[in-house]
Coordinates of N, CA and C in Angstrom, one line a residue:
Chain A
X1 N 0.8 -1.2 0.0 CA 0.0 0.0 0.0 C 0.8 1.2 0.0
X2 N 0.1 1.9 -0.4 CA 0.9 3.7 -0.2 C 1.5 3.5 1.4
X3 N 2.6 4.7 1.6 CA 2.7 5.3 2.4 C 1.9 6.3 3.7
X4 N 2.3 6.1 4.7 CA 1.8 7.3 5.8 C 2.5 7.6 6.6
X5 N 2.6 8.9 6.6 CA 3.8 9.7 7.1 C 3.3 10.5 8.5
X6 N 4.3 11.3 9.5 CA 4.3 11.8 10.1 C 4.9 13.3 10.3
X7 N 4.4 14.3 10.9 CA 4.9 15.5 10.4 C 6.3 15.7 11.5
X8 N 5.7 15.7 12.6 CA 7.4 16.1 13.6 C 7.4 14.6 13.9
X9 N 8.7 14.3 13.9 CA 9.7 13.2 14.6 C 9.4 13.6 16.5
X10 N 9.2 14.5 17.2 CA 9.3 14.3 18.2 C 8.5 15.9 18.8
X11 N 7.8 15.6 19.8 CA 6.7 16.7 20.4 C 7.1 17.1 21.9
X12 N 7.5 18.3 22.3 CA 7.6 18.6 23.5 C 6.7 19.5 23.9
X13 N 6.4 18.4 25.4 CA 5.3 19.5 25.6 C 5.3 19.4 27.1
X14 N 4.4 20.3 28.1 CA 4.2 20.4 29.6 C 3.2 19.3 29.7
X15 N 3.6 19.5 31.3 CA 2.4 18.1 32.2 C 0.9 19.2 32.2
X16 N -0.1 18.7 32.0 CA -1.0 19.8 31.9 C -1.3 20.3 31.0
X17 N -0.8 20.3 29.5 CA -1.0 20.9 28.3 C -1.7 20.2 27.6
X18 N -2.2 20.2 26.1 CA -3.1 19.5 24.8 C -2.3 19.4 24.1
X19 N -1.9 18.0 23.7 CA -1.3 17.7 22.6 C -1.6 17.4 21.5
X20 N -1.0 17.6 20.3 CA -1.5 17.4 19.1 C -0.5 16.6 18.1
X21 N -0.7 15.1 18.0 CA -0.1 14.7 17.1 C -0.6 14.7 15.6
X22 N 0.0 14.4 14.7 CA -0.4 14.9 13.2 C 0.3 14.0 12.5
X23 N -0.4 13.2 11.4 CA -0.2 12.6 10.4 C -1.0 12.6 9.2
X24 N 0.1 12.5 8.2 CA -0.5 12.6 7.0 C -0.4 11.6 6.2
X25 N -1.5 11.2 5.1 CA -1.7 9.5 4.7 C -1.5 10.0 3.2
X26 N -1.6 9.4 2.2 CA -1.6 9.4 0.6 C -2.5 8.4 -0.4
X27 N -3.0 7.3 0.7 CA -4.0 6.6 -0.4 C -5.5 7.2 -0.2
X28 N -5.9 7.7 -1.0 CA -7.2 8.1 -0.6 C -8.2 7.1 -1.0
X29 N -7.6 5.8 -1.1 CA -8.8 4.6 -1.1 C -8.8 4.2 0.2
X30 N -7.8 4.9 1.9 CA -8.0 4.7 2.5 C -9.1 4.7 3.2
X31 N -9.7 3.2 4.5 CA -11.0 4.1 4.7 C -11.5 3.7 6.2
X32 N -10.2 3.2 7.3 CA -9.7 2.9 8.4 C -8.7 3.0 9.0
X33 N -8.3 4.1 10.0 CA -7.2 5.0 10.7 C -7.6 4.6 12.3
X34 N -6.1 4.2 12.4 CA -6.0 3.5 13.9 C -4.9 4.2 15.0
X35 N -5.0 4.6 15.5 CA -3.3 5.2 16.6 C -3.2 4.3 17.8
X36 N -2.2 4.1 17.5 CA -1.2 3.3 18.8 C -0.3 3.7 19.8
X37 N -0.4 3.7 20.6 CA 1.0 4.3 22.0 C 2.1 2.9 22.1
X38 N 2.9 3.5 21.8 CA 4.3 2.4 22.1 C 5.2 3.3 22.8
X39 N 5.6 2.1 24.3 CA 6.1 2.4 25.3 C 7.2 2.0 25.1
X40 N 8.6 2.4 25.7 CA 9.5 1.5 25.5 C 9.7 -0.2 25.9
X41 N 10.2 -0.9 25.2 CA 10.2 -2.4 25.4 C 8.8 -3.5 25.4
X42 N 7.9 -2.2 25.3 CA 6.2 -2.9 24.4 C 5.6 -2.7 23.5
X43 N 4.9 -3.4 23.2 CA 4.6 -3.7 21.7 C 3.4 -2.6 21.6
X44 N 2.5 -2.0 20.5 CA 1.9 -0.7 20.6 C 0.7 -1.2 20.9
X45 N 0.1 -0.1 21.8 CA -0.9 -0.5 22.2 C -2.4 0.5 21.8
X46 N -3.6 -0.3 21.5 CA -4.5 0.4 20.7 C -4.9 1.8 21.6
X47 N -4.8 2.6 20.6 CA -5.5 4.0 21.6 C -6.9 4.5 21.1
X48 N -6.8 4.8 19.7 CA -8.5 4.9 18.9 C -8.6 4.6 17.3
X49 N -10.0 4.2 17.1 CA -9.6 4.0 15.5 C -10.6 4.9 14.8
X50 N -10.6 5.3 13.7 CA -12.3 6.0 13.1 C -11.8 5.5 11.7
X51 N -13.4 5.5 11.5 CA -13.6 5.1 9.6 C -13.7 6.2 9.1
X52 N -13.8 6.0 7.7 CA -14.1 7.3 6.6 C -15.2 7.4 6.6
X53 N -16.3 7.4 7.1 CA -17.7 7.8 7.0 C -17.8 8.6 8.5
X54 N -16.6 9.0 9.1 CA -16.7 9.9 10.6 C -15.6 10.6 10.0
X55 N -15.6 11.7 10.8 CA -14.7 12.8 10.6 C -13.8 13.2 12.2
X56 N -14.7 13.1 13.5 CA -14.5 13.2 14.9 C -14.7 11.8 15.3
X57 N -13.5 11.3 16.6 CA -14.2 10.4 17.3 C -13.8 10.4 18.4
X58 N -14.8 10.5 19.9 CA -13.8 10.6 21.0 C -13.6 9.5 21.8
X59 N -12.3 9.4 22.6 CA -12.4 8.8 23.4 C -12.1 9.5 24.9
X60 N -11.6 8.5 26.2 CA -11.1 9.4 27.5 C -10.0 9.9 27.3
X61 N -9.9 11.4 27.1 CA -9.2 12.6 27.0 C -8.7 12.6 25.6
X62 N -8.8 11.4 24.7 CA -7.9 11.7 22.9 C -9.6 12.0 22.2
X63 N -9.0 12.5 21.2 CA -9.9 12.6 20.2 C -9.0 12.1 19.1
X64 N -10.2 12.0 18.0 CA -9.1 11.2 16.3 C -9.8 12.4 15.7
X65 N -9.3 13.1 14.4 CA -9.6 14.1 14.1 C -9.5 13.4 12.6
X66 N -10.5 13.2 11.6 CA -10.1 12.9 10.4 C -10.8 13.6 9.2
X67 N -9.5 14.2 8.1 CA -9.8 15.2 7.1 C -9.7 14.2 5.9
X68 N -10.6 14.1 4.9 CA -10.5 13.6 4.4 C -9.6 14.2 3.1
X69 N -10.5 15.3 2.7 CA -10.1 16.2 1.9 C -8.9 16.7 1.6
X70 N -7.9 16.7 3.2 CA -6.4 16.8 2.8 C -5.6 16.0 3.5
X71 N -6.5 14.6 3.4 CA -5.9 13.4 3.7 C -4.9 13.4 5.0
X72 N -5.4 13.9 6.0 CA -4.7 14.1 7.5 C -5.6 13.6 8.3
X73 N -4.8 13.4 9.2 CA -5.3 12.4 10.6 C -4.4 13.0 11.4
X74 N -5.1 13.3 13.0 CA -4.1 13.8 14.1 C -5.0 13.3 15.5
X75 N -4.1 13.2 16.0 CA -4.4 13.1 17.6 C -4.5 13.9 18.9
X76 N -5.3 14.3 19.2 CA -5.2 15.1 20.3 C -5.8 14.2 21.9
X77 N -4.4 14.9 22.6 CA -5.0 14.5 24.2 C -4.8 15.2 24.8
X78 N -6.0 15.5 25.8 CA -5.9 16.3 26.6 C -5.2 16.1 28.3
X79 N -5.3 17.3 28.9 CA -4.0 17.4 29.9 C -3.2 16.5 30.0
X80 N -2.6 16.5 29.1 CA -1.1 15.5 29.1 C -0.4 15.6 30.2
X81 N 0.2 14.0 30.6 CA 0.3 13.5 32.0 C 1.9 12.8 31.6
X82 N 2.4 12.4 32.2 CA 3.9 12.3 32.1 C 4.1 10.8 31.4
X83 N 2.8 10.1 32.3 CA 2.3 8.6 31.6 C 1.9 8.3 29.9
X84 N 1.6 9.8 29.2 CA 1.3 9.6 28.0 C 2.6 9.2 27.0
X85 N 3.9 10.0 27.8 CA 4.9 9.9 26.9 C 5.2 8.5 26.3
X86 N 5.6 8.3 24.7 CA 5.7 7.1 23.9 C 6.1 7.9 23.1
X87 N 6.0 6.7 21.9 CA 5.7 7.0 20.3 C 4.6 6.8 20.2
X88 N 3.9 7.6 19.2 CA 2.9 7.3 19.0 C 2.5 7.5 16.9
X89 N 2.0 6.1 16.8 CA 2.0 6.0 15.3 C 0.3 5.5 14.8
X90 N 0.2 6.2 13.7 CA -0.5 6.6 13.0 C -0.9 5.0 11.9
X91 N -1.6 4.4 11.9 CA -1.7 3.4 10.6 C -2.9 3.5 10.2
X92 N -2.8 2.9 8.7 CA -4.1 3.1 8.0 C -4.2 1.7 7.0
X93 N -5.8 1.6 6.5 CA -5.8 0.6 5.4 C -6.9 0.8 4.5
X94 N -6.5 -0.1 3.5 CA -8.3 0.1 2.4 C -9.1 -1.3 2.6
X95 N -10.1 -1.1 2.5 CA -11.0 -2.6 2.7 C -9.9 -3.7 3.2
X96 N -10.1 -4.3 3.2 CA -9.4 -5.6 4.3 C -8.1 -5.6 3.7
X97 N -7.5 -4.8 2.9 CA -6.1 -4.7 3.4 C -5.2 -4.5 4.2
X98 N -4.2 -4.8 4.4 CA -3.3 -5.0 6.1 C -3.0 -3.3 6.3
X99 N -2.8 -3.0 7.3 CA -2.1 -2.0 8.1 C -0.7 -1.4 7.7
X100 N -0.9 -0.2 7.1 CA 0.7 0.2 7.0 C 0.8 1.6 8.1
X101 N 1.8 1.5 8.7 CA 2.1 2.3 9.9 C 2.9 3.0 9.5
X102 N 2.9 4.6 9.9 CA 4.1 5.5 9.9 C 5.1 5.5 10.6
X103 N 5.9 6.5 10.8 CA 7.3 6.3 10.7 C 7.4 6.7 12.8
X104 N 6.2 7.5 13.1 CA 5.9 7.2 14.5 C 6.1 8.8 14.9
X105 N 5.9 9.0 16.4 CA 6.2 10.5 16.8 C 6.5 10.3 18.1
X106 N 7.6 11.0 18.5 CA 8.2 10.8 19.9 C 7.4 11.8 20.8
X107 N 6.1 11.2 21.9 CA 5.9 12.3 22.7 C 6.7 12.4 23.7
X108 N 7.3 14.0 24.4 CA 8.0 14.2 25.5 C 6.9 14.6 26.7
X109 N 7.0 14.3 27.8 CA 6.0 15.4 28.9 C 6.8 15.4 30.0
X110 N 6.7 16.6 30.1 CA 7.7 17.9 31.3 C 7.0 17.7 32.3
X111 N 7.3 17.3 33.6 CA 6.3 17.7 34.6 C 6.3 18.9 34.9
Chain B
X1 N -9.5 -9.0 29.8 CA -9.3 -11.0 29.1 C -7.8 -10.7 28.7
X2 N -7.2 -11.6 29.0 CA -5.6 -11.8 28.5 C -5.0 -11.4 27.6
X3 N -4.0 -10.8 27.1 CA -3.6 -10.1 25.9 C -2.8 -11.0 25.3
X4 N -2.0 -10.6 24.2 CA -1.3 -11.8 23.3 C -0.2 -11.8 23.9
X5 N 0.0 -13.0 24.2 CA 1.4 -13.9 24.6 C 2.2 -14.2 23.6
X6 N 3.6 -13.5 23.7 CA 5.0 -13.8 23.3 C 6.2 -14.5 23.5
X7 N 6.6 -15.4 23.2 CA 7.8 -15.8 23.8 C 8.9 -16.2 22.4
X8 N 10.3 -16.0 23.1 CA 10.7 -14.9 24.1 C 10.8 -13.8 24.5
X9 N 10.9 -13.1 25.3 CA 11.2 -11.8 25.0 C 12.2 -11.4 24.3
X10 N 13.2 -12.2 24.5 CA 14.8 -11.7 24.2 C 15.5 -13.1 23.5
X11 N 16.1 -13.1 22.5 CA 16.9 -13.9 21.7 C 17.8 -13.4 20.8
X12 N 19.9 -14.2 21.7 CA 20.8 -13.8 20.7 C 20.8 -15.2 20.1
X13 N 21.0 -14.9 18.4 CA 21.8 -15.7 18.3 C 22.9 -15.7 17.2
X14 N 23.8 -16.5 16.7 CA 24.9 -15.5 15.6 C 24.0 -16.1 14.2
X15 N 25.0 -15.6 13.4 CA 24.3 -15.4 12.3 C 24.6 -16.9 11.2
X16 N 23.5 -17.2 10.4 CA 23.3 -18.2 9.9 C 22.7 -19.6 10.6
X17 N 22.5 -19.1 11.9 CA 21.7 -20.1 12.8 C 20.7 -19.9 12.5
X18 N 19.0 -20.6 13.5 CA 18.0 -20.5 12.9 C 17.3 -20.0 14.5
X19 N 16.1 -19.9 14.4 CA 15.7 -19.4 15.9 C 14.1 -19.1 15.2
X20 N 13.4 -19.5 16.3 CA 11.9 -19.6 16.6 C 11.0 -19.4 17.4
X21 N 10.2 -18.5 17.0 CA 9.4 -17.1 18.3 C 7.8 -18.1 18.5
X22 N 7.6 -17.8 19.3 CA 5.8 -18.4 19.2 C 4.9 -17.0 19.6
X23 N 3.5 -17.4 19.4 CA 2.6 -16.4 19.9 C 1.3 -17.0 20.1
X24 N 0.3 -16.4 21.1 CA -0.5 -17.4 21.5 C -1.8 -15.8 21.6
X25 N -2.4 -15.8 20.6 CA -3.3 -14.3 20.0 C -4.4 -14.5 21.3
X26 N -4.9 -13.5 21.1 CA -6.3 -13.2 22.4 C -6.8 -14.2 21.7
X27 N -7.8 -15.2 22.9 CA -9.2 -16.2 22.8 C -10.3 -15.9 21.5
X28 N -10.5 -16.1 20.8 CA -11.3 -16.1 20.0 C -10.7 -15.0 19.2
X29 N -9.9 -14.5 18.8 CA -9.5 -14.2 17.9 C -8.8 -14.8 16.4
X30 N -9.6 -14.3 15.3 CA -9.4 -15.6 14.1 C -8.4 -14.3 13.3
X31 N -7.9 -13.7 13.3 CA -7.0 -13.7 12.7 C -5.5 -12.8 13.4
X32 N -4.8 -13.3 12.7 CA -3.3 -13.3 13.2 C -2.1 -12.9 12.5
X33 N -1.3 -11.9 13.0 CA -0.6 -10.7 12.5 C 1.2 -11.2 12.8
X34 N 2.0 -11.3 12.0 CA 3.4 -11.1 12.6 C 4.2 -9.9 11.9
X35 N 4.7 -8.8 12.9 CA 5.3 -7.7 12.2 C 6.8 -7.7 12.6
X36 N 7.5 -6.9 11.8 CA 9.2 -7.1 12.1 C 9.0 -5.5 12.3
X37 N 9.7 -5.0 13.9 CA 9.8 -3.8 13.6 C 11.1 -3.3 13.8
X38 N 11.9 -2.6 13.1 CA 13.3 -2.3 13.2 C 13.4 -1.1 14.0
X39 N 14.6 -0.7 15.0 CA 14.4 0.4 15.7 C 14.3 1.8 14.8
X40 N 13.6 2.3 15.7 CA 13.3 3.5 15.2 C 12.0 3.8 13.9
X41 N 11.5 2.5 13.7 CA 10.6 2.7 12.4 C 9.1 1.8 13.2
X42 N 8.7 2.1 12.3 CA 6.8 1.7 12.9 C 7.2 -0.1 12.0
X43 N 6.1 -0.6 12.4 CA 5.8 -2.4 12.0 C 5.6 -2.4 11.2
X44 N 6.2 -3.6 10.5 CA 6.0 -3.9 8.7 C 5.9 -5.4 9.1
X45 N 4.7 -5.4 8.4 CA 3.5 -7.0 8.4 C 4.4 -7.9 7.2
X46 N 4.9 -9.3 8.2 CA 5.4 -10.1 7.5 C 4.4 -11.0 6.7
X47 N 3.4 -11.2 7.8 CA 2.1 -12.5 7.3 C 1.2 -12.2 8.5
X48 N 0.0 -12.7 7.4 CA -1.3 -12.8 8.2 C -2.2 -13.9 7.7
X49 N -2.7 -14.3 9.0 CA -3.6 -15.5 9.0 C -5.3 -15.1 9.2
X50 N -6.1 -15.8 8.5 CA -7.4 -15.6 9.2 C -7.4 -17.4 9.6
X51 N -7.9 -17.6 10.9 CA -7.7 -18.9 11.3 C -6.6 -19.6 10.9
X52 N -6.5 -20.8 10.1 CA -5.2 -21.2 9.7 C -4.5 -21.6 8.3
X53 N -5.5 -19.9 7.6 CA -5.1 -19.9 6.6 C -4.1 -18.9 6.2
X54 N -3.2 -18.6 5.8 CA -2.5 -17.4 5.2 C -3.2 -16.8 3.8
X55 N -3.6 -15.3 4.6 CA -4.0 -14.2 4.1 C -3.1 -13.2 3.2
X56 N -2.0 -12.7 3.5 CA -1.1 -12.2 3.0 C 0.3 -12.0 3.1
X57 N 1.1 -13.2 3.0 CA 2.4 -13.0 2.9 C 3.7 -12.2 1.8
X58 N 3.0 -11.5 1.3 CA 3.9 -10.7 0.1 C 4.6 -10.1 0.7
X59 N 5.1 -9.9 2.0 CA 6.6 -9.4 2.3 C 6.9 -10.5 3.6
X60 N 7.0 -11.6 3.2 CA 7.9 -12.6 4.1 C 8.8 -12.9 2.9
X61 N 9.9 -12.7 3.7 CA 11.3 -13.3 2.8 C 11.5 -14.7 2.9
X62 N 10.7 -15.2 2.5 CA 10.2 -17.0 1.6 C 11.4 -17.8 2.0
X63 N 12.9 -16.6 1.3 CA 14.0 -18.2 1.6 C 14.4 -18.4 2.5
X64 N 14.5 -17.4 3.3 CA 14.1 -17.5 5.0 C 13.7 -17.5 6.0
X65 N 12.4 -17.3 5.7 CA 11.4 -17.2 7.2 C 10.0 -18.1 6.6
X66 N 9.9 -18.5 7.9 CA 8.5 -19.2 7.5 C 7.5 -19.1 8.6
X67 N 6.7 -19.5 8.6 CA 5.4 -19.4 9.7 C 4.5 -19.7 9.6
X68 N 3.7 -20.6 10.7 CA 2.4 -21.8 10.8 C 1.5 -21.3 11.5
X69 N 0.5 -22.1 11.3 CA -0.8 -21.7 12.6 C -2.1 -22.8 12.2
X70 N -1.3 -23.8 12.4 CA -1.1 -25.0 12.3 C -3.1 -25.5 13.0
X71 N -3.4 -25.1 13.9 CA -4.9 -25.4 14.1 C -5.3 -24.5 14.4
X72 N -4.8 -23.2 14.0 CA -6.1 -21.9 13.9 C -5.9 -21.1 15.1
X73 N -5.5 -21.6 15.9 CA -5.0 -21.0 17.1 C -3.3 -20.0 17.7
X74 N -2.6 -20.6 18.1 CA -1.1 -20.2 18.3 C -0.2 -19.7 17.0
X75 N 0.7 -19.6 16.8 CA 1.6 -19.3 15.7 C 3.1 -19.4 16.1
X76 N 4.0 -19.9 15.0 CA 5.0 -20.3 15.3 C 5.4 -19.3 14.1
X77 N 7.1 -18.7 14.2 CA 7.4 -17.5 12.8 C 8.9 -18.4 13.8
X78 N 10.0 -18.8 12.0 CA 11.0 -19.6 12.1 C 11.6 -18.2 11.1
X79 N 13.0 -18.6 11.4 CA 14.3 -17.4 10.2 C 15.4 -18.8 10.4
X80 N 15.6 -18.9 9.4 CA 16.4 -20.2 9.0 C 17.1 -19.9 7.5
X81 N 18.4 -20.0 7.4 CA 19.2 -18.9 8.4 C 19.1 -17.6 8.8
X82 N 19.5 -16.8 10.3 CA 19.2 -15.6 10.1 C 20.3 -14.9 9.9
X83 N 20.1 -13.9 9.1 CA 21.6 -12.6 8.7 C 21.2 -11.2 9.7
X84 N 22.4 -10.6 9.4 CA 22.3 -9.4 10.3 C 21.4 -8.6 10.3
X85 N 21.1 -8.6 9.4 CA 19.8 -7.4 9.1 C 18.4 -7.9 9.5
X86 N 18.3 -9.4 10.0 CA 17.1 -9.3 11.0 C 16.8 -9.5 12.3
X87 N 17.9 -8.2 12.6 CA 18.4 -7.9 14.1 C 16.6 -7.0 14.6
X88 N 16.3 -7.1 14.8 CA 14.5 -6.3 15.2 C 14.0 -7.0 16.0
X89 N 12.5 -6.2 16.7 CA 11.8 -7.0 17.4 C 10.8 -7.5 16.4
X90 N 10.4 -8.7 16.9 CA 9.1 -9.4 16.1 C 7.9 -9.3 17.2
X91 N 6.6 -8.3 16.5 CA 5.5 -8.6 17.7 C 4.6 -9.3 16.7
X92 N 3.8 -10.1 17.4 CA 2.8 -10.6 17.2 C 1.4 -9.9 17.5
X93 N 0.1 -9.9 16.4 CA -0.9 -9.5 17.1 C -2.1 -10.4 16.4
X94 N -3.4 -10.0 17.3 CA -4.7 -10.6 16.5 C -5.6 -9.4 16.7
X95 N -7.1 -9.9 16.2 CA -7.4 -9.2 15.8 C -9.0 -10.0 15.8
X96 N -10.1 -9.7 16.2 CA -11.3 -10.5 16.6 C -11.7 -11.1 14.7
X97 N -11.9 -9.6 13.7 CA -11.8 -10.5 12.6 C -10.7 -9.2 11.7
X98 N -11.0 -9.4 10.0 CA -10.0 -9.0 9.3 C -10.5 -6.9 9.7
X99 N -10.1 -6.0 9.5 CA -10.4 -4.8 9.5 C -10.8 -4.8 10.7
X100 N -10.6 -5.2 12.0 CA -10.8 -5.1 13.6 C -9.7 -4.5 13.8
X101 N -9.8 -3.6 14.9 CA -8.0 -3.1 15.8 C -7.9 -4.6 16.2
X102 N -6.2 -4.1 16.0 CA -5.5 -5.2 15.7 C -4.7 -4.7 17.7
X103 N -4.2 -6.0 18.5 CA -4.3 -6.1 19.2 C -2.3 -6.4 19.4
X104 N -1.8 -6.0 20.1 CA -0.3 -6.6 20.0 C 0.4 -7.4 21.4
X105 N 1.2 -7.8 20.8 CA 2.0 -8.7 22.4 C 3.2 -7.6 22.1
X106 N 4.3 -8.2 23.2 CA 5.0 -7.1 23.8 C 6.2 -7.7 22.7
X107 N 5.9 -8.3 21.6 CA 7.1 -8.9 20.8 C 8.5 -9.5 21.9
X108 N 9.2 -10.2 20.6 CA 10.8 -10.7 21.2 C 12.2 -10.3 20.0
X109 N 12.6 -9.5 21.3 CA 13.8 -8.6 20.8 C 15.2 -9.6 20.0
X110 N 15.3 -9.6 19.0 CA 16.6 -10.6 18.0 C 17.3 -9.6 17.8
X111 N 18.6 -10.4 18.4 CA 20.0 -9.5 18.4 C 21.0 -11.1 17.3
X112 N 21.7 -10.5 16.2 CA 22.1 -11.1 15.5 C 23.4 -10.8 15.8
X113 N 24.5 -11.7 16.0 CA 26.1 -11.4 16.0 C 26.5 -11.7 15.0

């Protein structure tokens, strides 16, 4: 499958603040976007997913933000906590084709 | 309910040996994922099973790796021989069916000499 990319390599931010991760995709036959938290020395763990027939989806404190139109996908969590820091990656697919995942995003959190 | 089970965590071994990871996917889960992820990069899907069929293997390197799932259940992923470059972790995941979030184990880290 096409590619999916990530904008910053790595996000610093305070304990207490809204984070916003951001990814950008290229197959627009995509039509299932998933984000994962990877911790060090574990394997990624599901955080939310939305289809192409939603645009918003929430969950406790993240939302999935999805544009179709300029083929972006981002994550936002709110009051970020020291426990959110990971990588956090972005994958996508078209009809029951497999998962291709980006290149990932380093969150930092400052207490 | 239990998450996917890995073993081992950790395996060296030098190069042109062979070595063999298992995974044991969430309870009722029919299909099954093995990804090779190299540091620093997101997981690239070697093969997938729905039960104990293979779904899509177009990026397993055939002359050396192989992988079973032999009654629909567990999974076994072999590298016979392995070379330096498949120094990565391997995680395993499932996935209740095909286009479901996909579920991961904590993978087993291969250190090649």
């Amino acid at each position: 499958g096409e590619s999916v990319g990530l904008h910053l390599p790595t996000l610093s931010v305070q304990e207490g603040d809204n984070s916003i991760i951001n990814c950008a995709y290229s197959n627009s036959a995509s039509d299932y976007f998933i984000w994962y938290k990877q911790e060090s020395g574990k394997g990624p763990q599901f955080i939310i997913d939305i289809r192409s027939n939603m645009d918003k989806r929430q969950g406790q404190r993240v939302t999935v933000l999805l544009n179709k139109t300029v083929k972006h996908l981002s994550l936002q969590i709110a009051a970020t906590q020291p426990g959110d820091s990971a990588v956090y990656f972005c994958a996508e697919s078209s009809g029951y084709s497999t998962l291709t995942f980006g290149k990932g995003t380093m969150l930092l959190v400052s207490p | 309910e239990a998450g996917v089970a890995q073993s081992p965590r950790y395996k060296i071994i030098e190069k042109r040996q062979s070595v063999a990871f298992w995974c044991n996917p969430i309870s009722g889960h029919a299909t099954l994922y093995w990804y090779q992820q190299i540091l620093g990069q997101g997981p690239k899907l070697l093969i997938q099973f729905q039960n104990n069929g293979v779904v899509d293997d177009s990026q397993l390197p055939k002359d050396r790796f192989s992988a079973e799932r032999l009654k629909g259940v567990d999974s076994t992923l072999k590298i016979q021989p392995a070379k330096l470059e498949d120094s990565a972790v391997y995680l395993c995941a499932s996935s209740l069916e095909r286009n479901q979030p996909q579920h991961f184990g904590d993978g087993t880290r291969l250190s090649i000499l």
